[in-house]
PDB file of C-alpha atoms in Angstrom:
ATOM      1  CA  MET A   1      91.183 -35.129  -2.456  1.00 49.00           C
ATOM      2  CA  ARG A   2      88.107 -37.002  -3.665  1.00 47.00           C
ATOM      3  CA  ARG A   3      86.728 -37.039  -0.092  1.00 50.00           C
ATOM      4  CA  LEU A   4      87.155 -33.261   0.179  1.00 42.00           C
ATOM      5  CA  LEU A   5      85.291 -32.706  -3.075  1.00 42.00           C
ATOM      6  CA  CYS A   6      82.451 -34.987  -1.972  1.00 45.00           C
ATOM      7  CA  ALA A   7      82.204 -33.208   1.359  1.00 44.00           C
ATOM      8  CA  ALA A   8      82.068 -29.831  -0.372  1.00 42.00           C
ATOM      9  CA  PHE A   9      79.282 -31.102  -2.667  1.00 41.00           C
ATOM     10  CA  VAL A  10      77.237 -32.391   0.270  1.00 44.00           C
ATOM     11  CA  LEU A  11      77.576 -29.088   2.154  1.00 42.00           C
ATOM     12  CA  THR A  12      76.491 -27.152  -0.903  1.00 46.00           C
ATOM     13  CA  ALA A  13      73.470 -29.397  -1.508  1.00 47.00           C
ATOM     14  CA  CYS A  14      72.334 -29.364   2.115  1.00 51.00           C
ATOM     15  CA  GLY A  15      72.955 -25.853   3.303  1.00 52.00           C
ATOM     16  CA  GLY A  16      74.046 -23.888   0.281  1.00 60.00           C
ATOM     17  CA  GLU A  17      72.234 -21.469  -1.980  1.00 73.00           C
ATOM     18  CA  GLU A  18      68.610 -22.258  -2.891  1.00 75.00           C
ATOM     19  CA  PRO A  19      68.315 -23.817  -6.384  1.00 75.00           C
ATOM     20  CA  ALA A  20      66.909 -21.557  -9.086  1.00 73.00           C
ATOM     21  CA  ASP A  21      63.155 -21.575  -9.687  1.00 68.00           C
ATOM     22  CA  LEU A  22      63.145 -22.685 -13.307  1.00 62.00           C
ATOM     23  CA  ASN A  23      59.451 -23.379 -13.777  1.00 59.00           C
ATOM     24  CA  GLY A  24      57.934 -20.437 -11.918  1.00 60.00           C
ATOM     25  CA  ASP A  25      56.115 -22.348  -9.184  1.00 62.00           C
ATOM     26  CA  GLY A  26      57.859 -20.515  -6.339  1.00 67.00           C
ATOM     27  CA  GLN A  27      60.124 -23.425  -5.350  1.00 72.00           C
ATOM     28  CA  GLY A  28      63.709 -24.202  -6.270  1.00 75.00           C
ATOM     29  CA  ASP A  29      64.275 -26.921  -8.865  1.00 69.00           C
ATOM     30  CA  LEU A  30      67.110 -29.383  -8.208  1.00 71.00           C
ATOM     31  CA  PRO A  31      69.510 -30.178 -11.058  1.00 68.00           C
ATOM     32  CA  GLY A  32      68.259 -33.046 -13.167  1.00 62.00           C
ATOM     33  CA  SER A  33      64.690 -32.846 -11.835  1.00 62.00           C
ATOM     34  CA  VAL A  34      61.767 -33.266 -14.200  1.00 51.00           C
ATOM     35  CA  THR A  35      60.788 -29.633 -13.622  1.00 51.00           C
ATOM     36  CA  GLN A  36      63.880 -28.585 -15.575  1.00 47.00           C
ATOM     37  CA  ILE A  37      62.527 -30.048 -18.797  1.00 50.00           C
ATOM     38  CA  ALA A  38      62.181 -27.415 -21.501  1.00 45.00           C
ATOM     39  CA  PRO A  39      59.152 -25.127 -20.881  1.00 48.00           C
ATOM     40  CA  VAL A  40      55.844 -26.142 -22.443  1.00 62.00           C
ATOM     41  CA  HIS A  41      52.855 -24.012 -23.369  1.00 71.00           C
ATOM     42  CA  PRO A  42      50.446 -23.782 -20.407  1.00 79.00           C
ATOM     43  CA  ILE A  43      46.816 -24.610 -21.087  1.00 83.00           C
ATOM     44  CA  ALA A  44      43.556 -23.127 -19.856  1.00 86.00           C
ATOM     45  CA  SER A  45      39.853 -23.927 -19.754  1.00 90.00           C
ATOM     46  CA  VAL A  46      37.009 -21.546 -20.628  1.00 93.00           C
ATOM     47  CA  SER A  47      33.350 -21.880 -19.649  1.00 95.00           C
ATOM     48  CA  GLY A  48      30.113 -19.920 -19.961  1.00 97.00           C
ATOM     49  CA  TYR A  49      26.324 -19.981 -19.648  1.00 98.00           C
ATOM     50  CA  VAL A  50      23.756 -19.133 -22.355  1.00 98.00           C
ATOM     51  CA  PHE A  51      20.089 -18.302 -21.704  1.00 97.00           C
ATOM     52  CA  ASP A  52      16.986 -16.726 -23.255  1.00 95.00           C
ATOM     53  CA  VAL A  53      17.026 -13.081 -22.190  1.00 91.00           C
ATOM     54  CA  ALA A  54      13.205 -12.808 -22.247  1.00 89.00           C
ATOM     55  CA  THR A  55      12.357 -15.986 -20.318  1.00 90.00           C
ATOM     56  CA  GLY A  56      15.525 -16.564 -18.325  1.00 92.00           C
ATOM     57  CA  GLN A  57      15.583 -20.215 -19.414  1.00 96.00           C
ATOM     58  CA  ALA A  58      18.807 -21.986 -20.396  1.00 98.00           C
ATOM     59  CA  ILE A  59      19.400 -22.485 -24.131  1.00 98.00           C
ATOM     60  CA  GLU A  60      20.498 -25.960 -25.163  1.00 98.00           C
ATOM     61  CA  ALA A  61      22.611 -26.668 -28.276  1.00 98.00           C
ATOM     62  CA  ALA A  62      23.711 -23.061 -28.781  1.00 98.00           C
ATOM     63  CA  SER A  63      26.911 -22.958 -30.829  1.00 98.00           C
ATOM     64  CA  VAL A  64      29.809 -21.232 -29.059  1.00 98.00           C
ATOM     65  CA  MET A  65      33.005 -20.403 -30.970  1.00 97.00           C
ATOM     66  CA  LEU A  66      36.214 -19.319 -29.286  1.00 96.00           C
ATOM     67  CA  HIS A  67      38.985 -17.736 -31.340  1.00 94.00           C
ATOM     68  CA  ALA A  68      42.224 -17.992 -29.350  1.00 89.00           C
ATOM     69  CA  THR A  69      45.488 -19.106 -30.968  1.00 87.00           C
ATOM     70  CA  ARG A  70      43.185 -21.271 -33.083  1.00 90.00           C
ATOM     71  CA  LYS A  71      39.429 -21.677 -33.495  1.00 94.00           C
ATOM     72  CA  HIS A  72      37.533 -23.854 -31.008  1.00 95.00           C
ATOM     73  CA  SER A  73      33.831 -24.689 -31.181  1.00 96.00           C
ATOM     74  CA  SER A  74      31.364 -26.424 -28.877  1.00 97.00           C
ATOM     75  CA  THR A  75      27.670 -26.426 -27.970  1.00 97.00           C
ATOM     76  CA  THR A  76      25.827 -25.746 -24.751  1.00 98.00           C
ATOM     77  CA  ALA A  77      24.459 -28.636 -22.698  1.00 98.00           C
ATOM     78  CA  VAL A  78      20.832 -28.980 -21.622  1.00 98.00           C
ATOM     79  CA  ASP A  79      21.579 -26.727 -18.621  1.00 97.00           C
ATOM     80  CA  GLY A  80      22.947 -23.972 -20.874  1.00 98.00           C
ATOM     81  CA  TYR A  81      26.600 -24.400 -19.868  1.00 98.00           C
ATOM     82  CA  VAL A  82      29.553 -24.880 -22.200  1.00 98.00           C
ATOM     83  CA  THR A  83      33.203 -25.672 -21.421  1.00 96.00           C
ATOM     84  CA  PHE A  84      36.353 -25.622 -23.531  1.00 94.00           C
ATOM     85  CA  GLU A  85      39.429 -27.585 -22.467  1.00 90.00           C
ATOM     86  CA  SER A  86      43.072 -27.361 -23.558  1.00 86.00           C
ATOM     87  CA  ILE A  87      42.969 -23.721 -24.666  1.00 88.00           C
ATOM     88  CA  ALA A  88      46.320 -21.979 -24.993  1.00 85.00           C
ATOM     89  CA  ALA A  89      46.712 -19.896 -21.838  1.00 84.00           C
ATOM     90  CA  GLY A  90      47.422 -16.190 -21.910  1.00 85.00           C
ATOM     91  CA  GLY A  91      46.167 -13.333 -24.051  1.00 89.00           C
ATOM     92  CA  GLN A  92      42.694 -12.363 -25.174  1.00 93.00           C
ATOM     93  CA  ALA A  93      40.244 -14.505 -27.136  1.00 94.00           C
ATOM     94  CA  LEU A  94      37.136 -13.609 -29.139  1.00 97.00           C
ATOM     95  CA  PHE A  95      33.922 -15.536 -28.650  1.00 97.00           C
ATOM     96  CA  GLN A  96      30.656 -15.760 -30.577  1.00 98.00           C
ATOM     97  CA  VAL A  97      27.391 -17.373 -29.515  1.00 98.00           C
ATOM     98  CA  VAL A  98      24.848 -18.456 -32.151  1.00 98.00           C
ATOM     99  CA  ALA A  99      21.553 -20.299 -31.655  1.00 98.00           C
ATOM    100  CA  ASP A 100      18.669 -21.038 -34.011  1.00 96.00           C
ATOM    101  CA  GLY A 101      15.945 -18.430 -33.666  1.00 96.00           C
ATOM    102  CA  TYR A 102      18.132 -15.961 -31.750  1.00 97.00           C
ATOM    103  CA  LEU A 103      20.294 -12.963 -32.546  1.00 96.00           C
ATOM    104  CA  PRO A 104      24.028 -13.703 -32.152  1.00 96.00           C
ATOM    105  CA  ALA A 105      26.247 -12.382 -29.357  1.00 97.00           C
ATOM    106  CA  ASN A 106      29.982 -11.758 -29.300  1.00 96.00           C
ATOM    107  CA  GLY A 107      32.696 -10.394 -27.057  1.00 96.00           C
ATOM    108  CA  THR A 108      36.188 -10.980 -25.685  1.00 96.00           C
ATOM    109  CA  VAL A 109      37.565 -12.936 -22.739  1.00 95.00           C
ATOM    110  CA  ASN A 110      40.947 -12.636 -21.034  1.00 92.00           C
ATOM    111  CA  ILE A 111      42.638 -15.991 -20.512  1.00 89.00           C
ATOM    112  CA  PRO A 112      45.101 -16.004 -17.571  1.00 83.00           C
ATOM    113  CA  SER A 113      48.498 -17.649 -17.800  1.00 80.00           C
ATOM    114  CA  GLN A 114      50.343 -18.890 -14.723  1.00 69.00           C
ATOM    115  CA  SER A 115      53.258 -21.274 -15.072  1.00 53.00           C
ATOM    116  CA  GLY A 116      53.412 -24.243 -12.738  1.00 45.00           C
ATOM    117  CA  ASP A 117      54.851 -27.707 -12.311  1.00 43.00           C
ATOM    118  CA  PHE A 118      55.466 -29.817 -15.388  1.00 44.00           C
ATOM    119  CA  PRO A 119      53.681 -30.089 -17.691  1.00 48.00           C
ATOM    120  CA  SER A 120      51.822 -26.841 -16.881  1.00 51.00           C
ATOM    121  CA  ALA A 121      49.265 -25.139 -14.704  1.00 55.00           C
ATOM    122  CA  ASN A 122      45.612 -25.394 -15.744  1.00 62.00           C
ATOM    123  CA  ASN A 123      44.127 -21.894 -15.776  1.00 80.00           C
ATOM    124  CA  HIS A 124      40.422 -21.083 -16.001  1.00 87.00           C
ATOM    125  CA  ALA A 125      38.442 -18.212 -17.512  1.00 91.00           C
ATOM    126  CA  THR A 126      34.754 -17.599 -18.159  1.00 94.00           C
ATOM    127  CA  ILE A 127      32.809 -15.730 -20.830  1.00 96.00           C
ATOM    128  CA  GLY A 128      30.115 -15.207 -18.190  1.00 96.00           C
ATOM    129  CA  ARG A 129      26.334 -15.216 -18.618  1.00 97.00           C
ATOM    130  CA  ILE A 130      25.171 -14.558 -22.178  1.00 97.00           C
ATOM    131  CA  GLY A 131      21.480 -13.756 -22.688  1.00 95.00           C
ATOM    132  CA  LEU A 132      20.288 -14.114 -26.285  1.00 96.00           C
ATOM    133  CA  MET A 133      17.311 -12.272 -27.760  1.00 94.00           C
ATOM    134  CA  ARG A 134      14.892 -14.032 -30.110  1.00 94.00           C
ATOM    135  CA  SER A 135      14.973 -12.937 -33.747  1.00 93.00           C
ATOM    136  CA  ALA A 136      12.037 -12.390 -36.077  1.00 90.00           C
ATOM    137  CA  SER A 137      11.048 -11.034 -39.471  1.00 90.00           C
ATOM    138  CA  LEU A 138       9.287  -7.685 -39.171  1.00 89.00           C
ATOM    139  CA  THR A 139       7.105  -6.185 -41.888  1.00 92.00           C
ATOM    140  CA  THR A 140       5.582  -2.780 -42.497  1.00 92.00           C
ATOM    141  CA  THR A 141       4.206  -0.865 -45.469  1.00 94.00           C
ATOM    142  CA  VAL A 142       5.198   2.514 -46.865  1.00 94.00           C
ATOM    143  CA  TYR A 143       2.427   4.579 -48.508  1.00 93.00           C
ATOM    144  CA  GLY A 144       2.712   7.482 -50.912  1.00 90.00           C
ATOM    145  CA  PRO A 145       0.547  10.639 -50.972  1.00 92.00           C
ATOM    146  CA  ASP A 146      -2.085   8.737 -52.937  1.00 91.00           C
ATOM    147  CA  LEU A 147      -2.253   6.112 -50.159  1.00 89.00           C
ATOM    148  CA  GLN A 148      -0.806   3.550 -52.548  1.00 92.00           C
ATOM    149  CA  GLY A 149       2.168   1.415 -51.596  1.00 92.00           C
ATOM    150  CA  LYS A 150       5.427   3.158 -52.501  1.00 93.00           C
ATOM    151  CA  SER A 151       8.297   1.031 -53.810  1.00 95.00           C
ATOM    152  CA  GLY A 152      12.051   1.605 -53.560  1.00 95.00           C
ATOM    153  CA  VAL A 153      12.009   3.193 -50.104  1.00 95.00           C
ATOM    154  CA  LEU A 154      15.020   2.306 -47.953  1.00 96.00           C
ATOM    155  CA  MET A 155      14.244   2.097 -44.244  1.00 95.00           C
ATOM    156  CA  SER A 156      16.551   1.441 -41.287  1.00 93.00           C
ATOM    157  CA  LEU A 157      15.630  -0.029 -37.920  1.00 89.00           C
ATOM    158  CA  THR A 158      18.078   0.552 -35.058  1.00 90.00           C
ATOM    159  CA  VAL A 159      17.910  -1.425 -31.803  1.00 87.00           C
ATOM    160  CA  PRO A 160      20.001  -0.225 -28.823  1.00 87.00           C
ATOM    161  CA  TYR A 161      20.896  -3.770 -27.718  1.00 88.00           C
ATOM    162  CA  SER A 162      20.550  -7.314 -29.024  1.00 91.00           C
ATOM    163  CA  PHE A 163      21.939  -9.450 -26.179  1.00 94.00           C
ATOM    164  CA  VAL A 164      22.854  -9.370 -22.493  1.00 94.00           C
ATOM    165  CA  TRP A 165      26.367  -9.979 -21.192  1.00 96.00           C
ATOM    166  CA  ASN A 166      26.679 -10.397 -17.415  1.00 95.00           C
ATOM    167  CA  GLU A 167      23.590  -8.262 -16.728  1.00 88.00           C
ATOM    168  CA  GLY A 168      24.789  -5.536 -19.108  1.00 91.00           C
ATOM    169  CA  TYR A 169      22.884  -4.806 -22.329  1.00 91.00           C
ATOM    170  CA  ARG A 170      25.115  -4.903 -25.403  1.00 93.00           C
ATOM    171  CA  GLY A 171      25.069  -5.216 -29.167  1.00 93.00           C
ATOM    172  CA  GLU A 172      23.471  -2.180 -30.805  1.00 92.00           C
ATOM    173  CA  MET A 173      22.331  -3.231 -34.250  1.00 91.00           C
ATOM    174  CA  THR A 174      20.787  -1.732 -37.383  1.00 93.00           C
ATOM    175  CA  VAL A 175      18.861  -3.663 -40.029  1.00 92.00           C
ATOM    176  CA  GLN A 176      17.856  -2.217 -43.388  1.00 94.00           C
ATOM    177  CA  ALA A 177      15.349  -3.150 -46.067  1.00 95.00           C
ATOM    178  CA  THR A 178      13.826  -1.646 -49.195  1.00 96.00           C
ATOM    179  CA  SER A 179      10.105  -1.592 -49.960  1.00 94.00           C
ATOM    180  CA  GLY A 180       8.783  -3.746 -52.786  1.00 95.00           C
ATOM    181  CA  ASP A 181       6.317  -2.931 -55.537  1.00 94.00           C
ATOM    182  CA  ASP A 182       3.400  -2.851 -53.105  1.00 94.00           C
ATOM    183  CA  GLY A 183       5.290  -0.755 -50.542  1.00 93.00           C
ATOM    184  CA  THR A 184       5.915  -3.666 -48.174  1.00 96.00           C
ATOM    185  CA  ILE A 185       9.194  -3.646 -46.269  1.00 94.00           C
ATOM    186  CA  ARG A 186      10.426  -6.842 -44.641  1.00 93.00           C
ATOM    187  CA  PHE A 187      13.253  -6.738 -42.077  1.00 91.00           C
ATOM    188  CA  GLU A 188      15.099 -10.044 -41.737  1.00 90.00           C
ATOM    189  CA  GLY A 189      17.137 -10.881 -38.636  1.00 89.00           C
ATOM    190  CA  ALA A 190      15.455  -8.233 -36.515  1.00 87.00           C
ATOM    191  CA  PRO A 191      14.703  -8.685 -32.800  1.00 88.00           C
ATOM    192  CA  ASP A 192      11.405 -10.251 -31.766  1.00 88.00           C
ATOM    193  CA  LEU A 193       9.390  -7.221 -30.638  1.00 78.00           C
ATOM    194  CA  ALA A 194       7.432  -9.271 -28.076  1.00 77.00           C
ATOM    195  CA  ALA A 195      10.684 -10.456 -26.504  1.00 73.00           C
ATOM    196  CA  LEU A 196      12.120  -6.948 -26.722  1.00 72.00           C
ATOM    197  CA  SER A 197       9.041  -5.546 -24.954  1.00 72.00           C
ATOM    198  CA  ALA A 198       9.499  -8.098 -22.158  1.00 68.00           C
ATOM    199  CA  VAL A 199      13.116  -7.028 -21.724  1.00 69.00           C
ATOM    200  CA  ILE A 200      12.192  -3.338 -21.715  1.00 67.00           C
ATOM    201  CA  SER A 201       9.481  -4.007 -19.107  1.00 70.00           C
ATOM    202  CA  SER A 202      11.940  -5.889 -16.896  1.00 66.00           C
ATOM    203  CA  ARG A 203      14.247  -2.880 -17.018  1.00 61.00           C
ATOM    204  CA  GLY A 204      11.444  -0.616 -15.861  1.00 54.00           C
TER     205      GLY A 204
END
């Protein structure tokens, strides 16, 4: 009887039904194999490139924050590239790029999730090419009918874009300021008009 049972087991293992694919890698997993260990959370990596939109030069030490299942932060290398490792795979993450002397940029990135052999597959996503625009403080003066500076005047400055994302211009922004006693208005965190003019010229 024992011999018959052993023979039946051998026939089933050799030519029987294909084992179930328990880990999603497209191949059957034999009973007791390491691939049958309880599923783990797959990880991913995310990379990107940051540059000066007016000059085209890479920006070093730009701070890049990635908000996935938790917040991750890193800085760009001398060549403008940044990479995040061990990011939870799957879903959509928010990113923000900040550098001294530049207007910030933000957007979203889809992080793929593909299961694989234990412990997990390593997926990759990219935030793409982020071009930052230099910031500056802009001043102007508001005059009244008597040609004297007029105080308490609220003025808004709207810019159609403040950064470039994969060759597309994004980030419409509005800055506001109120004139002082002498009529002077100072906009903080506005785009550098020289850099903006260079971008407009490059667009034709």
